[in-house]
Amino acid sequence: MSLPDLIIRPRRLRSTPVIRRMVRETTLSPSDFIYPLFVDETIDAPVAVGSMPGVSRIPVSMVGDAVREVEALGIPGVILFGIPATKDAIGSSGWDANGIVQQAIRAAKAACPDMCVIADTCCCEYTDHGHCGVLHGQDVDNDATLANLQKEAVSYAEAGIDIIAPSGMMDGMIAAIRQALDEAGFTNVPIMSYAVKYASGYFGPFRDAADSTPAFGDRATYQMDPGNRREAIKEALLDAEEGADFLMVKPALAYMDIIREVKDATLLPMAVYNVSGEYAMVKAAAEKGWIDEKRVVLETMLSFKRAGADLILSYHALDVARWLNDS
């Protein structure tokens, strides 16, 4: 059979590694990543998180070394999660001037002044019931929680934080935190909003890491239903109107369509959180030899970028940076 006189051959641009690199539409860099750190006030040596191979809780004395390692790999930021020594019904250790995250902020900035230090801003790590706010009965009181988030955000700013990252999915949280920061003189501290956070089964291992499993029920009354797409756009637009400087979609892997739609609907930088369950699945399959871990991780991270992510929060970040730096 003869070929037509004119035939388009896309394979020409795939013929060599050099040409493939030249025409690649989406690329990865260590500067695309933010690395999560779990800092535990109750320990003096690292404690491995069993459901997240390669991830440990660390004492505040190790924060400087951890941040220096992150910076040396070319990763520009870390996000801090704190495990306090004491918890109560309202999460008051979250705005203690000498709380665990406040200590970690100071240690991180002392070790690496140019590192972008971000504080997850929520109540679940500090409440004795594990929910993300003040309870009335078994319901989270939205507006009472906002007042506490304001105090927490200002306390982090006073400790030297670079970015506040509210994750509790309270209505009006961005406007409330922006107001509190501005009134306290922190007008230049940006807010990275967990604008679209689903009530997801992918969060399971994180609750082991952060000691934040709810004592009863779940978080479905404030985190989003996984079936909702239009609501995600609504939440993102509301947070943008309230003064968010970045938007985030969490989880990432099962919500690629949402990442793209939020990205297209707004003009703000887009972060995605490659969450603990996504990480744990890859690690488990790799340990069994079922997948090529490096190949799968890099493909997944590239897919987040292709979907619209500007920044990727990931427990894989250190490995990814090493692979990219060695390539």
Coordinates of C-alpha atoms in Angstrom, one line a residue:
M1 CA 0.0 0.0 0.0
S2 CA 1.4 3.4 -1.0
L3 CA 1.5 6.2 1.5
P4 CA -0.2 9.5 0.8
D5 CA 1.9 12.3 -0.7
L6 CA 1.6 14.4 2.4
I7 CA 1.7 12.6 5.8
I8 CA 2.1 14.3 9.2
R9 CA 4.6 12.5 11.4
P10 CA 4.4 13.7 15.0
R11 CA 7.0 11.0 15.8
R12 CA 9.7 13.1 14.3
L13 CA 9.6 15.2 17.5
R14 CA 10.0 12.2 19.7
S15 CA 12.9 10.6 17.9
T16 CA 15.7 11.5 20.3
P17 CA 16.0 12.5 24.0
V18 CA 17.4 15.9 23.0
I19 CA 14.5 16.7 20.7
R20 CA 12.0 15.4 23.3
R21 CA 13.5 17.8 25.9
M22 CA 13.5 20.7 23.4
V23 CA 9.7 20.4 22.7
R24 CA 8.5 19.4 26.2
E25 CA 5.6 21.6 27.1
T26 CA 5.7 21.1 30.9
T27 CA 8.8 20.8 33.0
L28 CA 9.7 20.3 36.7
S29 CA 12.1 22.1 38.8
P30 CA 13.0 21.9 42.6
S31 CA 11.7 25.4 42.8
D32 CA 8.2 24.1 42.1
F33 CA 8.0 22.3 45.5
I34 CA 7.2 23.0 49.1
Y35 CA 8.2 20.4 51.7
P36 CA 6.0 19.6 54.7
L37 CA 7.6 19.3 58.2
F38 CA 6.0 17.8 61.3
V39 CA 7.5 19.3 64.4
D40 CA 6.6 17.6 67.7
E41 CA 7.0 19.3 71.0
T42 CA 7.0 16.0 73.0
I43 CA 10.0 14.3 71.5
D44 CA 13.8 14.8 71.4
A45 CA 14.6 12.5 68.5
P46 CA 12.9 11.7 65.2
V47 CA 9.9 9.4 65.3
A48 CA 9.0 7.6 62.1
V49 CA 5.5 7.8 60.8
G50 CA 4.6 4.2 60.2
S51 CA 2.1 4.8 57.4
M52 CA 4.4 7.3 55.6
P53 CA 7.7 5.6 54.8
G54 CA 10.5 8.1 54.8
V55 CA 8.6 10.7 56.9
S56 CA 9.2 11.4 60.5
R57 CA 8.1 13.8 63.2
I58 CA 11.1 15.8 64.4
P59 CA 11.9 17.8 67.5
V60 CA 12.3 21.6 67.2
S61 CA 16.0 21.1 67.8
M62 CA 16.2 19.4 64.4
V63 CA 14.3 22.0 62.4
G64 CA 17.4 24.0 61.4
D65 CA 19.1 21.0 60.0
A66 CA 15.9 19.9 58.1
V67 CA 15.5 23.3 56.6
R68 CA 19.1 23.5 55.6
E69 CA 18.7 20.2 53.7
V70 CA 15.6 21.5 51.9
E71 CA 17.4 24.7 50.9
A72 CA 20.5 22.9 49.7
L73 CA 18.3 20.9 47.3
G74 CA 16.9 24.1 45.7
I75 CA 13.4 23.8 47.3
P76 CA 12.3 27.3 48.2
G77 CA 9.7 26.6 50.9
V78 CA 8.6 24.4 53.9
I79 CA 5.2 24.2 55.5
L80 CA 5.1 23.6 59.2
F81 CA 2.7 21.4 61.1
G82 CA 2.9 21.3 64.9
I83 CA 2.2 18.6 67.5
P84 CA 1.9 20.4 70.8
A85 CA 2.6 19.0 74.3
T86 CA -0.9 20.0 75.5
K87 CA -4.3 20.2 73.8
D88 CA -7.6 21.7 74.9
A89 CA -11.1 22.1 73.6
I90 CA -10.4 25.4 71.7
G91 CA -6.8 24.7 70.6
S92 CA -5.3 27.6 72.5
S93 CA -1.7 26.3 72.1
G94 CA -2.1 27.3 68.5
W95 CA -1.6 31.0 69.4
D96 CA 0.8 30.5 72.3
A97 CA 3.8 32.8 71.6
N98 CA 6.1 29.9 72.6
G99 CA 4.0 27.2 70.9
I100 CA 5.6 24.5 68.8
V101 CA 5.0 26.1 65.4
Q102 CA 6.1 29.5 66.7
Q103 CA 9.4 27.8 68.0
A104 CA 9.8 26.1 64.6
I105 CA 9.3 29.3 62.7
R106 CA 12.0 31.0 64.6
A107 CA 14.4 28.0 64.3
A108 CA 13.7 27.8 60.5
K109 CA 14.3 31.5 59.9
A110 CA 17.4 31.5 62.1
A111 CA 18.9 28.6 60.1
C112 CA 17.9 29.8 56.6
P113 CA 16.7 33.4 56.5
D114 CA 15.9 33.2 52.8
M115 CA 13.7 30.0 53.1
C116 CA 10.0 30.7 52.6
V117 CA 8.4 29.4 55.8
I118 CA 4.7 28.7 55.7
A119 CA 2.5 27.8 58.6
D120 CA -0.5 25.5 58.3
T121 CA -3.2 27.5 60.1
C122 CA -5.9 25.4 61.6
C123 CA -7.1 24.1 65.0
C124 CA -7.2 20.3 64.6
E125 CA -3.6 19.7 65.7
Y126 CA -4.3 21.7 68.9
T127 CA -7.8 20.5 70.0
D128 CA -8.3 17.6 72.2
H129 CA -11.2 16.5 70.1
G130 CA -9.4 16.7 66.8
H131 CA -11.9 18.9 64.9
C132 CA -10.9 22.1 63.2
G133 CA -12.6 24.5 65.5
V134 CA -14.6 25.3 68.5
L135 CA -17.4 22.9 69.3
H136 CA -20.9 23.5 70.3
G137 CA -22.1 20.0 71.1
Q138 CA -20.8 18.1 68.1
D139 CA -20.9 20.9 65.6
V140 CA -18.0 23.2 64.8
D141 CA -19.0 26.9 65.5
N142 CA -17.8 28.7 62.4
D143 CA -17.6 32.2 63.7
A144 CA -16.1 31.3 67.1
T145 CA -13.4 29.4 65.2
L146 CA -12.7 32.4 63.0
A147 CA -11.7 34.5 66.1
N148 CA -9.2 31.8 67.2
L149 CA -7.8 31.5 63.6
Q150 CA -7.2 35.3 63.7
K151 CA -5.2 34.9 66.9
E152 CA -3.2 32.0 65.5
A153 CA -2.4 33.8 62.3
V154 CA -1.2 36.9 64.1
S155 CA 0.9 34.8 66.5
Y156 CA 2.6 33.1 63.6
A157 CA 3.3 36.4 61.9
E158 CA 4.8 37.8 65.2
A159 CA 7.1 34.7 65.2
G160 CA 8.3 35.6 61.7
I161 CA 6.3 33.5 59.3
D162 CA 6.4 34.3 55.6
I163 CA 3.0 32.9 54.5
I164 CA -0.1 32.0 56.4
A165 CA -1.9 28.9 55.1
P166 CA -5.4 28.5 56.5
S167 CA -6.7 24.9 56.0
G168 CA -9.9 24.6 58.1
M169 CA -12.5 25.4 55.4
M170 CA -14.3 27.8 57.7
D171 CA -16.6 30.3 55.9
G172 CA -15.1 33.7 55.8
M173 CA -11.7 32.6 57.1
I174 CA -9.6 34.5 54.5
A175 CA -11.4 37.8 55.2
A176 CA -11.1 37.3 58.9
I177 CA -7.4 36.4 58.8
R178 CA -6.6 39.2 56.4
Q179 CA -8.3 41.7 58.7
A180 CA -6.5 40.5 61.7
L181 CA -3.1 40.5 60.0
D182 CA -3.6 44.0 58.6
E183 CA -4.8 45.4 61.9
A184 CA -1.7 43.9 63.6
G185 CA 0.6 45.6 61.1
F186 CA 1.3 42.5 59.0
T187 CA -0.1 43.8 55.7
N188 CA 2.7 42.2 53.7
V189 CA 2.2 38.6 55.0
P190 CA 0.5 36.7 52.2
I191 CA -2.3 34.1 52.6
M192 CA -2.2 30.7 50.9
S193 CA -5.7 29.5 51.2
Y194 CA -6.7 25.8 51.2
A195 CA -9.6 27.1 49.2
V196 CA -10.8 23.8 47.8
K197 CA -10.3 21.0 50.4
Y198 CA -12.3 17.8 50.0
A199 CA -13.5 15.5 52.8
S200 CA -11.2 12.8 51.5
G201 CA -10.1 9.3 52.3
Y202 CA -6.6 10.2 51.1
F203 CA -5.9 12.1 54.3
G204 CA -5.6 9.0 56.5
P205 CA -1.8 8.8 57.1
F206 CA -1.6 12.5 57.8
R207 CA -3.7 12.1 60.9
D208 CA -1.1 9.6 62.2
A209 CA 1.6 12.1 61.4
A210 CA -0.1 15.2 62.9
D211 CA -2.0 13.4 65.7
S212 CA -5.2 15.0 64.5
T213 CA -7.8 12.2 64.1
P214 CA -11.3 13.4 65.1
A215 CA -12.5 11.9 68.4
F216 CA -15.9 11.4 66.8
G217 CA -17.6 11.8 63.4
D218 CA -15.8 13.3 60.5
R219 CA -15.1 16.6 58.8
A220 CA -17.8 16.5 56.1
T221 CA -19.7 19.5 57.5
Y222 CA -16.8 21.8 56.7
Q223 CA -14.7 20.0 54.1
M224 CA -16.2 19.6 50.6
D225 CA -18.1 16.7 49.2
P226 CA -15.9 14.8 46.6
G227 CA -18.7 14.9 44.1
N228 CA -18.9 18.7 43.8
R229 CA -17.2 20.6 41.0
R230 CA -19.1 23.9 40.7
E231 CA -18.8 24.4 44.5
A232 CA -15.0 24.2 44.1
I233 CA -15.1 27.2 41.8
K234 CA -17.4 29.0 44.1
E235 CA -15.1 28.5 47.1
A236 CA -12.0 29.5 45.1
L237 CA -13.7 32.7 43.8
L238 CA -14.9 33.6 47.3
D239 CA -11.4 33.3 48.8
A240 CA -9.9 35.3 46.0
E241 CA -12.5 38.1 46.7
E242 CA -11.7 37.9 50.4
G243 CA -8.0 38.6 49.8
A244 CA -6.2 35.3 49.3
D245 CA -2.8 35.6 47.6
F246 CA -2.6 31.9 46.6
L247 CA -5.2 29.2 46.2
M248 CA -4.8 25.5 46.9
V249 CA -6.6 22.3 45.9
K250 CA -6.3 19.4 48.2
P251 CA -6.0 16.4 47.5
A252 CA -4.4 16.6 44.1
L253 CA -4.3 13.3 42.4
A254 CA -8.0 12.5 42.3
Y255 CA -8.9 16.2 41.6
M256 CA -6.9 17.1 38.4
D257 CA -10.0 18.4 36.8
I258 CA -10.6 20.7 39.7
I259 CA -7.1 22.0 39.6
R260 CA -7.5 22.9 35.9
E261 CA -10.9 24.5 36.4
V262 CA -9.8 26.6 39.4
K263 CA -6.7 27.7 37.6
D264 CA -8.7 28.8 34.6
A265 CA -11.3 30.6 36.7
T266 CA -8.8 32.8 38.7
L267 CA -5.7 34.8 38.2
L268 CA -4.0 33.7 41.5
P269 CA -1.0 31.3 41.8
M270 CA -2.2 27.8 42.2
A271 CA -0.8 25.3 44.8
V272 CA -1.8 21.7 45.1
Y273 CA -1.2 19.3 48.0
N274 CA 0.0 15.8 47.0
V275 CA -1.4 14.3 50.2
S276 CA -0.4 11.6 52.6
G277 CA -2.6 8.8 51.1
E278 CA -1.3 9.5 47.6
Y279 CA 2.3 9.4 48.9
A280 CA 1.7 6.2 51.0
M281 CA 0.1 4.3 48.0
V282 CA 3.2 5.0 45.8
K283 CA 5.6 4.0 48.6
A284 CA 3.7 0.8 49.3
A285 CA 3.6 -0.3 45.7
A286 CA 7.3 0.6 45.2
E287 CA 8.3 -1.4 48.2
K288 CA 6.5 -4.4 46.7
G289 CA 8.3 -3.9 43.4
W290 CA 5.1 -3.3 41.5
I291 CA 6.0 0.1 40.2
D292 CA 9.1 2.2 39.3
E293 CA 8.9 4.7 42.1
K294 CA 11.0 7.4 40.5
R295 CA 9.2 7.2 37.2
V296 CA 5.8 7.2 38.7
V297 CA 6.5 10.1 41.1
L298 CA 8.0 12.3 38.4
E299 CA 5.1 11.5 36.1
T300 CA 2.6 12.4 38.8
M301 CA 4.3 15.7 39.7
L302 CA 4.5 16.6 36.0
S303 CA 0.8 15.9 35.7
F304 CA 0.1 18.3 38.6
K305 CA 2.0 21.0 36.7
R306 CA 0.2 20.2 33.5
A307 CA -3.1 20.5 35.2
G308 CA -2.2 24.0 36.3
A309 CA -0.2 23.8 39.5
D310 CA 2.4 26.5 40.1
L311 CA 3.5 25.0 43.4
I312 CA 3.3 21.4 44.7
L313 CA 3.3 20.5 48.4
S314 CA 4.6 17.0 48.5
Y315 CA 6.3 14.5 50.9
H316 CA 8.2 13.3 47.7
A317 CA 9.8 16.8 47.4
L318 CA 13.2 15.9 48.7
D319 CA 13.5 12.8 46.4
V320 CA 12.2 14.7 43.4
A321 CA 14.7 17.5 43.9
R322 CA 17.6 15.0 44.2
W323 CA 16.4 13.2 41.0
L324 CA 16.1 16.5 39.1
N325 CA 19.4 17.8 40.3
D326 CA 21.1 14.5 39.3
S327 CA 19.6 14.4 35.8

